[in-house]
Short mmCIF file of C-alpha atoms in Angstrom, two decimals:
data_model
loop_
_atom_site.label_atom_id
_atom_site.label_comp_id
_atom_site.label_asym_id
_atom_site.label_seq_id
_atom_site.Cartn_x
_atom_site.Cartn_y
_atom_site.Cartn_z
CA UNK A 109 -14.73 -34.76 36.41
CA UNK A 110 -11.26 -32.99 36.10
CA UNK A 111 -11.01 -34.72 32.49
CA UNK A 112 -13.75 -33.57 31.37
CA UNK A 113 -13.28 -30.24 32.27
CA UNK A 114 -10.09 -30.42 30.51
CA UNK A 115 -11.99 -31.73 27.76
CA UNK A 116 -14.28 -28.41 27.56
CA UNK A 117 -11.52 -26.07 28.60
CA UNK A 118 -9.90 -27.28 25.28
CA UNK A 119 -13.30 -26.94 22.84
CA UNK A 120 -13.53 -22.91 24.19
CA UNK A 121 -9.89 -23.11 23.42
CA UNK A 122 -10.53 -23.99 20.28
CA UNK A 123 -13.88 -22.11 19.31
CA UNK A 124 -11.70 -18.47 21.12
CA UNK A 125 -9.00 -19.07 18.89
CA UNK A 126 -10.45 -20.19 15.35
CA UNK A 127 -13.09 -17.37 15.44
CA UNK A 128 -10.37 -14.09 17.42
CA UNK A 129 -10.68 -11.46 14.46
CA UNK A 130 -7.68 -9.59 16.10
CA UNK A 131 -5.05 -11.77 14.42
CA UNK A 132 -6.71 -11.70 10.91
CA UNK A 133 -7.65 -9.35 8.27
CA UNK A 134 -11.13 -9.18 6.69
CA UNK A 135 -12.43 -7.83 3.46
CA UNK A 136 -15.21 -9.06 2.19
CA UNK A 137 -17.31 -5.91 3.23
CA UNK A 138 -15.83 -3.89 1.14
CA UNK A 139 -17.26 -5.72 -2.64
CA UNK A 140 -19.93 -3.66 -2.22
CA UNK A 141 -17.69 -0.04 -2.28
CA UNK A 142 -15.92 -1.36 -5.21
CA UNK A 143 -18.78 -1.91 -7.00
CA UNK A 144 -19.83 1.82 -6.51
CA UNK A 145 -15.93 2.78 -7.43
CA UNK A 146 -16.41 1.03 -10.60
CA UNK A 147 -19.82 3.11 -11.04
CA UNK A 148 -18.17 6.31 -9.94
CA UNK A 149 -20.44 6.64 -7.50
CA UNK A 150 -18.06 8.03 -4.87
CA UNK A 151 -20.57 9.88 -2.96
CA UNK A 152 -22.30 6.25 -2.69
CA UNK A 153 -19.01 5.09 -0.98
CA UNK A 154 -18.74 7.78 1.21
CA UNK A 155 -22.43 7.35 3.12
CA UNK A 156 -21.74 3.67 3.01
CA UNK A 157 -18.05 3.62 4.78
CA UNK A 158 -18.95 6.66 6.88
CA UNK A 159 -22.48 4.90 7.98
CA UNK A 160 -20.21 1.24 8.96
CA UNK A 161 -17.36 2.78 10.06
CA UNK A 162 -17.59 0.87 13.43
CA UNK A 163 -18.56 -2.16 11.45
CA UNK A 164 -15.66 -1.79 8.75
CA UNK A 165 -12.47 -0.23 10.46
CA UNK A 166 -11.46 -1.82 14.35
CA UNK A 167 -10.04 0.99 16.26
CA UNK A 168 -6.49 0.19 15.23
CA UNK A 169 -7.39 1.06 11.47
CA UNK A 170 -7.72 5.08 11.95
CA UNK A 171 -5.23 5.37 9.37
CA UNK A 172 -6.87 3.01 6.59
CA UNK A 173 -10.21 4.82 7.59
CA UNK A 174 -8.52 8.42 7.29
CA UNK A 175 -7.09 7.11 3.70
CA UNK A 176 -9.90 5.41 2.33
CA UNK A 177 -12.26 8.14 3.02
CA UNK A 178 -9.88 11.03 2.26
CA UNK A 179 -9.19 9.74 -1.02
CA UNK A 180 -13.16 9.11 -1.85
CA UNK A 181 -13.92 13.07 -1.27
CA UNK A 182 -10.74 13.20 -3.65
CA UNK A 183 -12.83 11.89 -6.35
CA UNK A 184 -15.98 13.24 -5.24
CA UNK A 185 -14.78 16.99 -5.70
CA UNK A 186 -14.89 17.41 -1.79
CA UNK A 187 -11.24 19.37 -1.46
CA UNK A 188 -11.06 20.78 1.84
CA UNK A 189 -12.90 17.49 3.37
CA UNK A 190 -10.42 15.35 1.95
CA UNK A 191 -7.02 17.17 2.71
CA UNK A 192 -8.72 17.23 6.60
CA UNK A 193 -8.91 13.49 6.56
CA UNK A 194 -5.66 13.18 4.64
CA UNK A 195 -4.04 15.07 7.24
CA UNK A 196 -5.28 12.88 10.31
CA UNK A 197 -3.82 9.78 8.33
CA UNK A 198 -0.65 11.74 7.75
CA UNK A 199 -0.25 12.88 11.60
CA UNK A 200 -1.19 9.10 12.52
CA UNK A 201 1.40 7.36 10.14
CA UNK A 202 4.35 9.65 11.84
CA UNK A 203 2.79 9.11 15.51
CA UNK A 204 2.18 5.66 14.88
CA UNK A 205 5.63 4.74 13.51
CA UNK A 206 7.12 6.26 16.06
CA UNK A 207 5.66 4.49 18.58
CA UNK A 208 6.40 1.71 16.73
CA UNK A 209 10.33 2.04 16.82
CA UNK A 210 9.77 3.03 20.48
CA UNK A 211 7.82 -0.66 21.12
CA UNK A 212 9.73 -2.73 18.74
CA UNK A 213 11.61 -5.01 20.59
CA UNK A 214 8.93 -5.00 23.73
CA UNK A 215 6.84 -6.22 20.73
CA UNK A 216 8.58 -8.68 18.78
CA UNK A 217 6.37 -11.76 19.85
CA UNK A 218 3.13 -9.61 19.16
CA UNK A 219 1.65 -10.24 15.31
CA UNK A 220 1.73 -7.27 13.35
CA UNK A 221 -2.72 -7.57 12.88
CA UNK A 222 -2.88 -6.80 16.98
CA UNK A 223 -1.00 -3.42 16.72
CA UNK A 224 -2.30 0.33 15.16
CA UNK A 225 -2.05 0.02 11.50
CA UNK A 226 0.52 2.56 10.48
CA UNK A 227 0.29 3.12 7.12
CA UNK A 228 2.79 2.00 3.91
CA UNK A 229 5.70 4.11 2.55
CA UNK A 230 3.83 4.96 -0.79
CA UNK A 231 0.54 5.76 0.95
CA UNK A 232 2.75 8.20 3.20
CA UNK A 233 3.94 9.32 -0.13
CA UNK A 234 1.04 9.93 -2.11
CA UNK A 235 -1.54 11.59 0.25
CA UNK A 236 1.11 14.33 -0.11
CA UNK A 237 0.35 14.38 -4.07
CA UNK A 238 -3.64 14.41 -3.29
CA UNK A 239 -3.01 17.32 -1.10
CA UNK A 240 -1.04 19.02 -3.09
CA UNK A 241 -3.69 17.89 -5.90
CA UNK A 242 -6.50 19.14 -3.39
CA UNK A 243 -5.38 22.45 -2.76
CA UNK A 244 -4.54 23.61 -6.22
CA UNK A 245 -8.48 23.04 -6.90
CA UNK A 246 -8.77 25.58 -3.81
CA UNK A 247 -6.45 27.78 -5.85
CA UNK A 248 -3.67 27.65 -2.90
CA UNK A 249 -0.71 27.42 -4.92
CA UNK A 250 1.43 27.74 -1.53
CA UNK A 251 0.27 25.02 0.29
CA UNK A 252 0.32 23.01 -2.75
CA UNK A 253 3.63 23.64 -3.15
CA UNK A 254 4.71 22.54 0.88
CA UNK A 255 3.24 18.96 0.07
CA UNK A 256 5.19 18.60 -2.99
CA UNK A 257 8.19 19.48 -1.13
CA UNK A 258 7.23 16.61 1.75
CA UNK A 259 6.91 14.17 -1.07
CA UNK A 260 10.64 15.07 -1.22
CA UNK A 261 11.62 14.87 2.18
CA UNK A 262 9.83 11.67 2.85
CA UNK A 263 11.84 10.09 -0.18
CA UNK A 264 15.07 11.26 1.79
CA UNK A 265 14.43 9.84 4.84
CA UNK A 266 12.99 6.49 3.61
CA UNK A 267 15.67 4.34 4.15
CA UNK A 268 16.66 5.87 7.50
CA UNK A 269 13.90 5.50 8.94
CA UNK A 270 14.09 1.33 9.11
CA UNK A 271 17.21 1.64 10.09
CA UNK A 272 16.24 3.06 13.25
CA UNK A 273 13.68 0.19 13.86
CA UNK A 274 15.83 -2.78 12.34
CA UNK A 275 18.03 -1.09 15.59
CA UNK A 276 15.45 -1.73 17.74
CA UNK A 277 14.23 -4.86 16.70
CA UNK A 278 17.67 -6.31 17.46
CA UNK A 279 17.41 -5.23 20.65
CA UNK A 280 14.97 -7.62 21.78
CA UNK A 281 16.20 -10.23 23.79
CA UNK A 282 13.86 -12.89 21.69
CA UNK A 283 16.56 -12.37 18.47
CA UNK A 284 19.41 -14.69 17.74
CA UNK A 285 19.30 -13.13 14.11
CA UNK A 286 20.49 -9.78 12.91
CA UNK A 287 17.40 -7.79 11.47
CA UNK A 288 18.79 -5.06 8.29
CA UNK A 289 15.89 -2.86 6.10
CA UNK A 290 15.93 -3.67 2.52
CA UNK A 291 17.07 -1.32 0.01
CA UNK A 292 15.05 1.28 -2.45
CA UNK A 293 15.74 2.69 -5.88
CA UNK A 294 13.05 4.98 -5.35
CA UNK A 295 13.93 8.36 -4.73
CA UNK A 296 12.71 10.58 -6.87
CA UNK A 297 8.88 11.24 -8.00
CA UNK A 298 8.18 11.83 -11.35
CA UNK A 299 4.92 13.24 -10.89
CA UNK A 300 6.25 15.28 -7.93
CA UNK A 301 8.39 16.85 -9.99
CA UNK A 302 5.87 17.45 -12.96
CA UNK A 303 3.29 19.19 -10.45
CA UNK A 304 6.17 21.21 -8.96
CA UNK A 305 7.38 22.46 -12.75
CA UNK A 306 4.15 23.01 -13.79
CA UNK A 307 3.21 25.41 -10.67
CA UNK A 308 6.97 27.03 -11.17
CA UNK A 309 6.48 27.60 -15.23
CA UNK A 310 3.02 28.95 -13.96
CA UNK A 311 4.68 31.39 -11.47
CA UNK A 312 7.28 32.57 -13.85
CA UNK A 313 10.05 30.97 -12.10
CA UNK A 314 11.82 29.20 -15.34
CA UNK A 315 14.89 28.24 -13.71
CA UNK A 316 13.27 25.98 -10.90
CA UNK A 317 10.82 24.74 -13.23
CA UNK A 318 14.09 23.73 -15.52
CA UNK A 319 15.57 22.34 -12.68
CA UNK A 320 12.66 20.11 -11.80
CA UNK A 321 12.70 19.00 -15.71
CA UNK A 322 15.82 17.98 -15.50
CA UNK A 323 14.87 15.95 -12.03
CA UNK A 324 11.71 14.30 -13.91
CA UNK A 325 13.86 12.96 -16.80
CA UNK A 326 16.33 11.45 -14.38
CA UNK A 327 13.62 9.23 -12.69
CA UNK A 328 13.92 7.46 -16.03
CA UNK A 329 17.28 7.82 -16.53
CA UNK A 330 18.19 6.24 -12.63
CA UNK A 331 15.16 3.96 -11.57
CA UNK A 332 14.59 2.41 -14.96
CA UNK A 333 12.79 -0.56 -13.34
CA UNK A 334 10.10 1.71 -11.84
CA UNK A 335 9.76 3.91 -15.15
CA UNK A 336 9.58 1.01 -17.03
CA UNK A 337 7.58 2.63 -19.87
CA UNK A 338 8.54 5.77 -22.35
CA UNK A 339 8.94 9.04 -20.95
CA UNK A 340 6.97 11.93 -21.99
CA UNK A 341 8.02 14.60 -24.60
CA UNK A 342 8.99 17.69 -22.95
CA UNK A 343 11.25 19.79 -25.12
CA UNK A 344 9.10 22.79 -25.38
CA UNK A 345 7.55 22.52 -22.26
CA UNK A 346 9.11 26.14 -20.71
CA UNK A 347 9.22 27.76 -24.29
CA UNK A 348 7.09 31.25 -23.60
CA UNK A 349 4.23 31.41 -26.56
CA UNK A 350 1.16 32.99 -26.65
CA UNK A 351 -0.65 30.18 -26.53
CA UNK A 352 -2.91 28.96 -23.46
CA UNK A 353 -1.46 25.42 -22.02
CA UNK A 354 -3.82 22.73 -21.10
CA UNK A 355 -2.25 20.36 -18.77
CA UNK A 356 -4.29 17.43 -18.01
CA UNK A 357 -3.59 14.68 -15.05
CA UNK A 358 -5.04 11.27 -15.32
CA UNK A 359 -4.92 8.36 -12.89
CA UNK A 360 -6.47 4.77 -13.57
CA UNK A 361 -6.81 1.61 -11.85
CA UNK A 362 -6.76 1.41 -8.46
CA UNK A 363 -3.10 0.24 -6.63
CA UNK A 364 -2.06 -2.75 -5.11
CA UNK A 365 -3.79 -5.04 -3.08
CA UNK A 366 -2.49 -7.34 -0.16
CA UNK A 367 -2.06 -11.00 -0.36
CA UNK A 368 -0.91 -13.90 1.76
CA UNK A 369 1.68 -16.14 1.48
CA UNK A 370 1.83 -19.17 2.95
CA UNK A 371 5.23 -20.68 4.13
CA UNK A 372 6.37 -23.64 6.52
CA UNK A 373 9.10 -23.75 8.82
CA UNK A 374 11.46 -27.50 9.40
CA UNK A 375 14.24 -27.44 12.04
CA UNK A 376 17.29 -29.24 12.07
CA UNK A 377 19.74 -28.63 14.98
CA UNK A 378 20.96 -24.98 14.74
CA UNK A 379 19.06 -24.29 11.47
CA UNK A 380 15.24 -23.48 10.29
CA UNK A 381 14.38 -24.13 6.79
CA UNK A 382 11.93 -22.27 5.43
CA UNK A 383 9.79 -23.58 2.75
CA UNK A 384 6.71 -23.01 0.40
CA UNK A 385 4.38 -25.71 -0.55
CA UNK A 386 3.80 -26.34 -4.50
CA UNK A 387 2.57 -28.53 -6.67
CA UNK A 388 4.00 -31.71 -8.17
CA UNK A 389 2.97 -32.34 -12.22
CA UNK A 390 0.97 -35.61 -9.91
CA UNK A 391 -1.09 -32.68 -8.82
CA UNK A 392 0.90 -33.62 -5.11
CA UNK A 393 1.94 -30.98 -2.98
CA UNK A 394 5.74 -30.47 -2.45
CA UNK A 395 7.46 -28.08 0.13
CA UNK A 396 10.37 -26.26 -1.78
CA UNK A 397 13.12 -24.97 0.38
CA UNK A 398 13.54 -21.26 -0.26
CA UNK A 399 16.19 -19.99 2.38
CA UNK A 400 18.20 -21.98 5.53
CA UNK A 401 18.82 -19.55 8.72
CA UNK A 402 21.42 -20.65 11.22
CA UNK A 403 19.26 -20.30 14.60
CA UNK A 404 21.32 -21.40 17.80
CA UNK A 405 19.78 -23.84 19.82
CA UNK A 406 16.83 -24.97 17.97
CA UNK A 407 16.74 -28.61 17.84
CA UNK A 408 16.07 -31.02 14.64
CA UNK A 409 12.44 -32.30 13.94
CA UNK A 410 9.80 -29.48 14.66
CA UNK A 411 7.23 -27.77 11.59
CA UNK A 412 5.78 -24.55 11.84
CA UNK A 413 3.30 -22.66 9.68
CA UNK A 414 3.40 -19.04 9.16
CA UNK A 415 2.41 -16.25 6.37
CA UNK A 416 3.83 -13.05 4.58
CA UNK A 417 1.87 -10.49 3.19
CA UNK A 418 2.78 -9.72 -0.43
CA UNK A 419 1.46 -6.82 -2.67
CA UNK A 420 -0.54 -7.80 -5.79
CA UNK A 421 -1.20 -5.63 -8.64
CA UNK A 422 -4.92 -5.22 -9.77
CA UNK A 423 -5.61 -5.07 -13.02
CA UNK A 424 -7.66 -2.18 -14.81
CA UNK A 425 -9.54 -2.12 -17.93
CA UNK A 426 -7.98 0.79 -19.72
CA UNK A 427 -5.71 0.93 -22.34
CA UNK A 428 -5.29 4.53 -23.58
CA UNK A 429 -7.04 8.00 -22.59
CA UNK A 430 -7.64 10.43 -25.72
CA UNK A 431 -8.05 14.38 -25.01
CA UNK A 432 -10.25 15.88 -27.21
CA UNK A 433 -11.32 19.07 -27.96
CA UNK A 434 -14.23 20.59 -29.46
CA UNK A 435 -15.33 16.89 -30.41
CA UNK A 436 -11.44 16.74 -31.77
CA UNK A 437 -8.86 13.68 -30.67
CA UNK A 438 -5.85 16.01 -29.80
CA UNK A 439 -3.73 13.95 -27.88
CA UNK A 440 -3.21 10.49 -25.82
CA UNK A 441 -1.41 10.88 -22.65
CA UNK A 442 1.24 9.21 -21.41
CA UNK A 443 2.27 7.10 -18.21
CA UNK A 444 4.26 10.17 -16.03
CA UNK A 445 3.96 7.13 -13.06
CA UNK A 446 3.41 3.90 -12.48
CA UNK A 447 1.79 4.32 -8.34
CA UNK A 448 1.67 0.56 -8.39
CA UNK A 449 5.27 -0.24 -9.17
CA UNK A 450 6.35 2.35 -6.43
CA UNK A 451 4.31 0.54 -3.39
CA UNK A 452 6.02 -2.82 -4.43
CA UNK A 453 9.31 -1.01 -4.71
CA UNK A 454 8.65 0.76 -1.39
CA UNK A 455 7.47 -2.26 0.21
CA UNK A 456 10.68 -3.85 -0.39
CA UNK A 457 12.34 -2.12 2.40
CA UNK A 458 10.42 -3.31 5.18
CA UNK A 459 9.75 -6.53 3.79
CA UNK A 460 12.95 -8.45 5.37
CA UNK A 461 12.09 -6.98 8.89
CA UNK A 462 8.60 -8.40 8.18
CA UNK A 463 10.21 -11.90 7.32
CA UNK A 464 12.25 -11.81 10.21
CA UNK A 465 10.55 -11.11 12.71
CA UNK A 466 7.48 -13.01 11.40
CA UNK A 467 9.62 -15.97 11.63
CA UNK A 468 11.02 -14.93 15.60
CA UNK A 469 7.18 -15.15 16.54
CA UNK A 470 6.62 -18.13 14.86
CA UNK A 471 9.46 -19.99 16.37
CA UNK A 472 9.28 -18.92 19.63
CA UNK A 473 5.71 -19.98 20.24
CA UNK A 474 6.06 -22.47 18.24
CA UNK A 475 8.63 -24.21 20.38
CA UNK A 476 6.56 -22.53 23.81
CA UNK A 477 3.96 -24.91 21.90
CA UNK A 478 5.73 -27.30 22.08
CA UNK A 479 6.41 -27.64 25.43
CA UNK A 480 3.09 -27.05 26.46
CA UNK A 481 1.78 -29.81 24.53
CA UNK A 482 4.14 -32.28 25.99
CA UNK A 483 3.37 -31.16 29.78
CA UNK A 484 -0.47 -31.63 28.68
CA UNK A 485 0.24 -35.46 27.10
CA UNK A 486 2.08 -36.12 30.48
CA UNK A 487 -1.00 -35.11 32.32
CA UNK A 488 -4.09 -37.18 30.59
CA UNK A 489 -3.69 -40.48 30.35
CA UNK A 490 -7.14 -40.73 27.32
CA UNK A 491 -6.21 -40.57 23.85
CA UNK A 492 -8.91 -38.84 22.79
CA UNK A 493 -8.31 -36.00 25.20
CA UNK A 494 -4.53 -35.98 24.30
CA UNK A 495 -5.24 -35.42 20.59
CA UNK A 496 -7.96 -32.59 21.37
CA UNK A 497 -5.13 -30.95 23.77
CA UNK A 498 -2.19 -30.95 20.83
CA UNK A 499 -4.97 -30.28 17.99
CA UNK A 500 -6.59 -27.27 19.93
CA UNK A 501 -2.83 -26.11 20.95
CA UNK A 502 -1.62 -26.04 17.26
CA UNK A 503 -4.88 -24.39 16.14
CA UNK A 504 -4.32 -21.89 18.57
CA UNK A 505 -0.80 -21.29 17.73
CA UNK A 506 -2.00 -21.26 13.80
CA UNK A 507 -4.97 -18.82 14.36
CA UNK A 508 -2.47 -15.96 15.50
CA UNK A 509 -0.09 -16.35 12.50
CA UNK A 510 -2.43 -14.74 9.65
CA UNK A 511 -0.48 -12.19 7.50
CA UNK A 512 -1.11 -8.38 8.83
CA UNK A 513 -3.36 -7.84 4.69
CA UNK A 514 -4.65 -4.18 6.16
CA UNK A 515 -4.17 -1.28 3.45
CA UNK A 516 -6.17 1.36 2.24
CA UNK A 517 -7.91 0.71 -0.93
CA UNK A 518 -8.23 3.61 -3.24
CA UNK A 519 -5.29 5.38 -4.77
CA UNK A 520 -4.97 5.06 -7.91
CA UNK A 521 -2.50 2.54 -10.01
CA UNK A 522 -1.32 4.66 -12.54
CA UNK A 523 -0.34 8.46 -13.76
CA UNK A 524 -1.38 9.49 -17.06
CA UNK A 525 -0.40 13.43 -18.27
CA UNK A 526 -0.24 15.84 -21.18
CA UNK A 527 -0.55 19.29 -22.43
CA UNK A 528 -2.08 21.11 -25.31
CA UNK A 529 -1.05 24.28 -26.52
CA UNK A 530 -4.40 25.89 -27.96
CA UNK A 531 -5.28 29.78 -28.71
CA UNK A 532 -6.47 31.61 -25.38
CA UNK A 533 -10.47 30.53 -25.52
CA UNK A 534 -13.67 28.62 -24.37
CA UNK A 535 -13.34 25.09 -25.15
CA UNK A 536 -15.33 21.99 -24.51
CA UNK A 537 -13.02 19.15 -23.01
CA UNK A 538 -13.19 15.20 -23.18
CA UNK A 539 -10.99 13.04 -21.57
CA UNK A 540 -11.51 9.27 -23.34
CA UNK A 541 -11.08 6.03 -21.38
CA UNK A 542 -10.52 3.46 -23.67
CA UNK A 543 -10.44 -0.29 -23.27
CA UNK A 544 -9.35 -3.32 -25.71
CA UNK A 545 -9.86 -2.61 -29.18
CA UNK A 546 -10.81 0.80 -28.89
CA UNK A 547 -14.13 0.41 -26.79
CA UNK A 548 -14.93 3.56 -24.65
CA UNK A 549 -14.91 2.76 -21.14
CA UNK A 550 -15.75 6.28 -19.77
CA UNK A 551 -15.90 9.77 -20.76
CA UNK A 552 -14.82 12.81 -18.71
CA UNK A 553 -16.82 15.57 -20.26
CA UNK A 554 -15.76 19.16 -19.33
CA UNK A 555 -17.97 21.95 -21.13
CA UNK A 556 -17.01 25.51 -21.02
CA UNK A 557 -13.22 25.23 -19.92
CA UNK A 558 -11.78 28.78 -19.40
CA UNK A 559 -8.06 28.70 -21.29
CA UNK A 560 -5.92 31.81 -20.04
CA UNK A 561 -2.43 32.09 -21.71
CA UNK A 562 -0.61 32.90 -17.93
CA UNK A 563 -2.71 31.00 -15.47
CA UNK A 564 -2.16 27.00 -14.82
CA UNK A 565 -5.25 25.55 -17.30
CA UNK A 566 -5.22 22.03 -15.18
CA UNK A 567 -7.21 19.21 -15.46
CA UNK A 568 -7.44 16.64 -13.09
CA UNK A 569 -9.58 13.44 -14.34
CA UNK A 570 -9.94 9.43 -13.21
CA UNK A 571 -11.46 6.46 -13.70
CA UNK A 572 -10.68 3.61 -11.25
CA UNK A 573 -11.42 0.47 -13.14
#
């Protein structure tokens, strides 16, 4: 009778375990929103995330459901809605990391899928830019100009920032390793600084909007791998005509999404090797070595499985975006920022405090595992119920290292801008999204647009596919 308890005490093992959603990230439910994205149905998205809210976000995802929706009343025109939500991701991503440095070490053995999301660096970042994006729509060229200047601060204090919880997380008394924050070259926003000396050319300010020229050319100039891609002419940008400017924004695609690696852990006495699995030209899988940690007192012979999360570009369709004007092609715009490469770059920091502590978790239970399976084999004297003990221990051990894949899913990939000089007027505006060989994709039409020669003329336009 007692084995056979056993026996079904390890089956609801087994069954708890392979099905616990805390420890894993789903996203299937979402194909449906992206479909309506690709539509531009935004509205669409909005009734269906705010009617499965419950069903789609678990408690701990306020701040993907804050972003998600914030940025979908973006599109949708909805200004004040969105800079509400935007806000209640913003005030969650500072409470949240905060409580995160405060819980660190207390939290070392916990996997990152079981704790309150709290938002990536460029998602911090760039709800400032939507804000500030929001509110000059609402004509509040004030406010708009306090969320450029967070962009700013946030950049500042980026690095800092994982220093403090690196500091913490070597505090724990699980770590025999020394945890240290990756480093940035990202500390300056392009597209910050274009908003900022378009709003300061607007408000007659020419010396701040010459100074924020000057920091928009040196994003190229000192992060060359993140402005990979020529930077746009702005010579005559604070000469005083008489002409009306038209200054047109463009984003495309849709940024990142996360992935999971899989990686394997061997121990020899005093070391882990970690490992990735690939394929042999026999079409056989071989684990390549990848990095060797000395780790006192682990001894030789045990194999772990764990995963990283990784970001993933997503590709888009478009190729080029024409202005024209008056049924005239007047201009294509040009890349002012590339959102994608940013939230790899920005990623980067965190990413070895990830790996490390990722492989602290793994370890430790691992060899807790261990143990427990050999107490269990020294207990039951059938086979059969042996192997179901070790099988539904490993399983259990397995199903709580998934990869922590939460993110929000709708800023945009890329930063398009422009401006056209044209005689103070009524003109009727196009924005062109063009795909390979020239086919239009999408057309942003905008009839009746009201040029003034001293008020900011600015169109904001996107297409997410």
């Amino acid at each position: 009778m007692r084995k056979f308890s056993l026996f079904i005490s390890i089956i609801i093992i087994l069954g708890i375990f392979t099905s616990c959603a805390s420890t894993k990230t789903y996203k299937e439910q979402f194909a449906s929103i992206d479909n309506m994205i690709k539509a531009n149905d935004y509205a669409g998205a909005i009734a269906t995330l705010e009617a499965a809210k419950g069903k789609y976000y678990t408690e701990k995802e306020k701040v993907v459901y804050f972003l998600d929706l914030g940025m979908l009343y973006h599109y949708n025109k909805q200004y004040k809605k969105s800079n509400e939500l935007l806000t209640k991701a913003e005030y969650a991503i500072e409470e949240l990391f905060t409580k995160n440095i405060s819980r660190a070490a207390a939290s070392m053995l916990l996997n990152d899928n079981v704790l309150e999301y709290s938002g990536e660096d460029y998602e911090d970042i760039y709800l400032n830019i939507f804000k500030a994006l929001n509110y000059l729509e609402l004509n509040q060229f004030d406010d708009a100009f306090v969320e450029i200047r967070r962009v700013n601060n946030k950049l500042n204090l980026l690095q800092d920032k994982y220093g403090d919880l690196a500091s913490q997380y070597n505090a724990s008394k699980d770590v025999n390793v020394k945890f240290e924050p990756g480093d940035t070259k990202f500390h300056n926003s392009a597209l910050a600084r274009y908003l900022s000396m378009l709003l300061y050319r607007t408000e007659g300010k020419l010396d701040d909007a010459r100074i924020d020229k000057e920091k928009l050319q040196e994003a190229w100039r000192l992060q060359a791998q993140l402005y990979n891609f020529p930077k746009p002419e702005l010579d005559t940008f604070l000469n005083q005509t008489d002409a009306a400017k038209l200054d047109c924004i463009v984003f495309t695609g849709l940024a990142p999404d996360k992935k999971a690696n899989t990686l394997y852990i061997h121990t020899e006495k005093d070391l882990i090797i970690i490992a990735a699995s690939a394929e042999n030209p026999r079409g056989n899988q071989n684990l390549e070595a990848l990095d060797a940690i000395e780790w006192p007192g682990v001894e030789k012979g045990y194999h772990f499985k764990f995963q990283l999360p990784y970001l993933e570009k997503r590709k888009s369709a478009v190729e080029r975006v024409e202005v024209w004007v008056n049924d005239e092609r007047r201009q294509v715009l040009k890349p002012v920022e590339s959102i994608e490469n940013i939230a790899i770059e920005t990623f980067q920091i965190k990413k070895p405090l990830i790996y490390l502590k990722t492989i602290v978790r793994t370890v430790t239970k691992g060899l807790l595992s261990a143990e427990g399976k050999q107490e269990m084999e020294k207990s039951i004297d059938n086979p059969l119920l042996g192997f179901a003990a070790r099988l539904a221990t490993d399983m259990a051990v397995d199903a709580t290292e998934n990869a922590d894949l939460r993110i929000s899913r709708f800023f945009p990939k890329k930063a398009l801008a422009g401006e056209l000089q044209l005689t103070a007027g009524v003109y009727d505006v196009k924005l062109k999204y063009l795909g390979e060989n020239g086919v239009v994709l999408y057309e942003d039409k905008r009839d009746d647009v009201i040029l003034t020669k001293d008020d900011l003329n600015l169109i904001e336009s996107y297409y997410l596919n």
